[in-house]
CSV table of C-alpha atoms in Angstrom, one decimal:
chain,number,residue,atom,x,y,z
Q,8,MET,CA,10.5,62.0,71.9
Q,9,PRO,CA,13.8,63.3,73.5
Q,10,ARG,CA,17.1,61.2,73.6
Q,11,ARG,CA,17.7,59.4,76.8
Q,12,THR,CA,20.7,60.6,78.6
Q,13,TRP,CA,23.2,58.7,81.2
Q,14,LEU,CA,21.3,60.1,83.7
Q,15,ASP,CA,18.4,59.2,82.9
Q,16,SER,CA,19.5,55.4,82.9
Q,17,LYS,CA,21.5,55.7,86.3
Q,18,ILE,CA,17.9,57.5,87.8
Q,19,ASP,CA,15.8,54.4,86.5
Q,20,VAL,CA,18.6,52.0,88.2
Q,21,PHE,CA,18.0,54.3,91.4
Q,22,LEU,CA,14.4,54.3,91.3
Q,23,GLU,CA,13.7,50.5,90.6
Q,24,GLU,CA,16.0,49.7,93.5
Q,25,LEU,CA,13.7,51.9,95.8
Q,26,ALA,CA,10.7,50.5,94.3
Q,27,ALA,CA,11.6,47.2,95.1
Q,28,SER,CA,11.5,47.8,98.5
Q,29,SER,CA,8.2,49.8,97.8
Q,30,MET,CA,9.6,53.0,98.0
Q,31,HIS,CA,9.5,56.3,96.0
Q,32,LEU,CA,11.5,59.1,94.9
Q,33,ASP,CA,10.8,61.7,92.5
Q,34,ARG,CA,13.0,61.8,89.5
Q,35,GLN,CA,14.2,65.5,90.4
Q,36,ARG,CA,15.5,64.5,93.4
Q,37,ALA,CA,17.2,61.4,92.2
Q,38,SER,CA,18.8,63.4,89.7
Q,39,GLU,CA,19.9,65.8,92.1
Q,40,LEU,CA,21.6,62.8,94.1
Q,41,ILE,CA,23.4,61.0,91.3
Q,42,THR,CA,24.7,64.3,90.0
Q,43,GLY,CA,26.0,65.2,93.4
Q,44,GLN,CA,27.7,62.3,93.6
Q,45,VAL,CA,29.0,62.6,90.1
Q,46,ARG,CA,30.5,66.1,91.3
Q,47,ALA,CA,31.9,64.6,94.6
Q,48,ILE,CA,34.2,61.4,92.3
Q,49,ALA,CA,34.7,64.5,90.3
Q,50,THR,CA,36.5,66.6,93.0
Q,51,ARG,CA,38.0,63.8,94.8
Q,52,MET,CA,39.7,62.3,91.7
Q,53,ARG,CA,40.3,65.7,90.2
Q,54,VAL,CA,38.6,64.6,86.9
Q,55,THR,CA,36.2,66.0,84.6
Q,56,GLU,CA,32.6,65.3,85.4
Q,57,ALA,CA,32.2,63.2,82.3
Q,58,THR,CA,35.2,60.9,83.4
Q,59,ALA,CA,33.6,60.7,86.5
Q,60,ARG,CA,30.7,59.7,85.3
Q,61,THR,CA,32.7,56.4,83.9
Q,62,TYR,CA,33.1,55.5,87.7
Q,63,LEU,CA,29.5,55.6,88.8
Q,64,ASP,CA,28.2,52.2,87.1
Q,65,ASP,CA,24.9,50.3,87.8
Q,66,GLU,CA,26.0,48.8,91.3
Q,67,ILE,CA,27.3,51.7,92.7
Q,68,VAL,CA,24.0,53.3,91.9
Q,69,LYS,CA,22.0,50.7,93.5
Q,70,ASP,CA,24.3,51.0,96.6
Q,71,MET,CA,23.2,54.7,96.8
Q,72,ALA,CA,19.6,53.3,96.9
Q,73,ARG,CA,20.4,51.3,99.6
Q,74,ARG,CA,22.1,53.6,101.7
Q,75,MET,CA,19.1,55.6,101.4
Q,76,LEU,CA,16.8,52.6,102.6
Q,77,PHE,CA,18.7,52.4,105.5
Q,78,ASP,CA,18.2,56.1,106.4
Q,79,VAL,CA,14.4,55.9,106.2
Q,80,ALA,CA,14.3,52.6,108.1
Q,81,GLY,CA,12.3,53.5,110.4
Q,82,GLU,CA,9.4,53.9,107.5
Q,83,ARG,CA,9.9,49.9,107.8
Q,84,PRO,CA,10.4,49.9,103.8
Q,85,GLY,CA,9.0,46.5,101.9
Q,86,ALA,CA,7.2,45.9,105.3
Q,87,ASP,CA,3.6,45.3,105.1
Q,88,LEU,CA,2.5,48.4,107.5
Q,89,MET,CA,-1.3,47.6,107.9
Q,90,GLU,CA,0.2,44.6,109.8
Q,91,ALA,CA,2.4,46.8,111.7
Q,92,PRO,CA,1.8,48.0,115.5
Q,93,ARG,CA,-0.2,50.8,115.8
Q,94,THR,CA,1.3,53.1,118.5
Q,95,VAL,CA,0.7,56.8,117.5
Q,96,PRO,CA,-2.5,58.4,118.3
Q,97,LEU,CA,-4.0,61.0,116.0
Q,98,SER,CA,-6.9,63.1,116.3
Q,99,LEU,CA,-9.7,62.9,113.3
Q,100,ALA,CA,-8.6,66.1,112.5
Q,101,ILE,CA,-5.2,65.8,112.2
Q,102,VAL,CA,-6.1,62.8,110.0
Q,103,GLY,CA,-8.2,64.7,108.0
Q,104,ILE,CA,-5.4,67.2,107.3
Q,105,THR,CA,-3.0,64.6,106.5
Q,106,VAL,CA,-5.2,63.1,103.8
Q,107,ALA,CA,-5.6,66.6,102.4
Q,108,ALA,CA,-1.4,67.0,102.2
Q,109,LEU,CA,-0.9,63.6,100.7
Q,110,ALA,CA,-3.6,64.5,97.8
Q,111,GLU,CA,-2.2,67.7,97.3
Q,112,ALA,CA,1.2,66.5,97.3
Q,113,MET,CA,0.2,63.8,94.8
Q,114,GLN,CA,-1.0,66.5,92.4
Q,115,VAL,CA,2.1,68.1,92.6
Q,116,ARG,CA,4.4,65.0,92.2
Q,117,ALA,CA,2.1,64.2,89.2
Q,118,ALA,CA,2.6,67.2,87.3
Q,119,ASN,CA,6.3,66.8,87.4
Q,120,GLU,CA,6.6,63.2,86.6
Q,121,PRO,CA,7.2,61.9,82.7
Q,122,PRO,CA,3.8,60.0,81.7
Q,123,ASP,CA,5.6,56.8,81.8
Q,124,HIS,CA,6.4,57.0,85.3
Q,125,LEU,CA,3.3,58.6,86.1
Q,126,GLY,CA,1.6,55.6,87.4
Q,127,ASP,CA,4.3,54.5,90.0
Q,128,VAL,CA,3.5,58.0,91.7
Q,129,ILE,CA,-0.2,57.6,91.9
Q,130,THR,CA,0.3,54.2,93.2
Q,131,THR,CA,2.6,55.0,95.9
Q,132,TYR,CA,0.5,58.0,97.3
Q,133,ALA,CA,-2.7,56.0,96.9
Q,134,GLN,CA,-1.3,52.8,98.7
Q,135,THR,CA,-0.6,55.7,101.6
Q,136,LEU,CA,-3.8,57.2,101.3
Q,137,SER,CA,-5.9,53.8,101.3
Q,138,GLY,CA,-3.9,53.0,104.4
Q,139,LEU,CA,-4.8,56.1,106.2
Q,140,GLY,CA,-8.6,55.5,105.3
Q,141,GLN,CA,-8.4,52.1,105.6
Q,142,ILE,CA,-7.2,52.3,109.5
Q,143,THR,CA,-9.3,55.2,110.1
Q,144,ALA,CA,-12.8,53.5,108.9
Q,145,GLY,CA,-11.4,50.2,111.2
Q,146,ALA,CA,-10.8,51.7,114.2
Q,147,LEU,CA,-13.9,54.0,114.8
Q,148,PRO,CA,-16.4,51.3,115.7
Q,149,GLU,CA,-13.7,49.7,117.8
Q,150,GLN,CA,-13.0,53.2,119.7
Q,151,ALA,CA,-16.5,54.0,119.8
Q,152,GLY,CA,-16.0,55.1,123.6
Q,153,ASN,CA,-13.2,57.4,122.5
Q,154,PRO,CA,-13.6,58.2,119.0
Q,155,ALA,CA,-11.4,61.5,119.4
Q,156,GLU,CA,-8.1,59.6,118.6
Q,157,ILE,CA,-6.8,56.6,116.1
Q,158,LEU,CA,-3.8,54.6,116.6
Q,159,PHE,CA,-1.7,54.3,113.5
Q,160,PRO,CA,1.9,52.5,112.7
Q,161,PRO,CA,4.5,55.1,113.1
Q,162,ALA,CA,5.9,53.9,109.8
Q,163,LEU,CA,3.5,55.2,107.9
Q,164,LEU,CA,3.3,58.4,109.3
Q,165,ARG,CA,6.5,59.1,108.9
Q,166,ARG,CA,6.6,57.8,105.3
Q,167,ALA,CA,3.5,60.2,104.8
Q,168,ALA,CA,5.7,62.9,106.5
Q,169,ARG,CA,8.2,62.2,103.8
Q,170,TYR,CA,6.1,62.5,100.7
Q,171,ILE,CA,4.6,65.7,102.0
Q,172,SER,CA,8.3,67.3,102.9
Q,173,GLY,CA,9.8,66.3,99.6
Q,174,THR,CA,7.0,67.7,97.4
Q,175,ALA,CA,7.2,71.0,99.4
Q,176,ASP,CA,10.7,71.3,98.5
Q,177,LEU,CA,10.1,70.2,95.0
Q,178,ALA,CA,7.2,73.0,94.9
Q,179,ALA,CA,10.0,75.4,96.6
Q,180,ASN,CA,12.5,74.6,93.7
Q,181,GLY,CA,10.5,75.7,91.2
Q,182,GLY,CA,8.7,72.7,90.2
Q,183,LYS,CA,5.6,72.4,88.2
Q,184,LEU,CA,2.1,73.2,90.1
Q,185,PRO,CA,-0.9,71.2,89.1
Q,186,ASP,CA,-3.3,73.0,86.8
Q,187,GLY,CA,-5.7,75.3,88.6
Q,188,ILE,CA,-3.1,76.3,91.4
Q,189,PRO,CA,-2.0,79.8,90.4
Q,190,GLU,CA,1.6,80.8,90.6
Q,191,THR,CA,0.9,83.4,93.5
Q,192,ALA,CA,-0.1,80.3,95.5
Q,193,ARG,CA,3.1,78.7,95.3
Q,194,HIS,CA,4.5,80.0,98.7
Q,195,GLN,CA,1.1,79.3,100.9
Q,196,LEU,CA,1.4,75.8,99.1
Q,197,VAL,CA,4.8,75.1,100.5
Q,198,ALA,CA,4.3,76.7,103.6
Q,199,THR,CA,1.1,74.3,104.1
Q,200,LEU,CA,2.9,71.4,103.3
Q,201,ARG,CA,5.8,71.6,105.2
Q,202,ARG,CA,3.6,72.6,108.5
Q,203,ASP,CA,1.8,69.6,107.9
Q,204,ALA,CA,4.8,67.4,107.1
Q,205,ASP,CA,6.7,68.7,110.4
Q,206,GLY,CA,3.6,68.3,112.4
Q,207,LEU,CA,3.6,64.2,111.6
Q,208,THR,CA,7.4,64.2,112.2
Q,209,ALA,CA,7.1,65.6,115.4
Q,210,ILE,CA,4.3,63.5,116.7
Q,211,THR,CA,6.3,60.3,115.3
Q,212,ALA,CA,9.7,61.5,117.0
Q,213,ALA,CA,8.8,60.6,120.3
Q,214,ASP,CA,7.8,57.0,119.5
């Protein structure tokens, strides 16, 4: 088993703070954020990165995570999104595309997470998929006269868009692809995920 590093422990602190508000970020992105902060401190204080790490204690890492939660306040971290107001209409075709994109994103994330964190990834994406499915199933009988569109909470769609977009970035930057997806399909996978994420973001931007 590989020896745990200083960065490993800080990533854990960062992700645990996000998880407390039901938010998820992949370890690679968390690593990039923390490493970037170390470099910024080193440059600002004119010290080595090893010295800069001594200034980045757990409380500062937690504060970084809290600032990220503020940045994604539109996703209503920690809220029960099933009880949130449903104001954004999606066609059944867009619902299907979103579910497929999230499923693909979950597979990519799973391929890039260490085994001890795999369960968190699956739970996070499965909750979003479940929310989309439950709302769709519950709305159809109520909207029998107008089944073409279903209303969703904007926060749920924004969260789905971020998960899909983040996975596109991961794949674009050389992340592992799931078994069964050839390397030749990487570019198309990235393009498709980004298109789907951008579409959701655009739909919710006016809300």
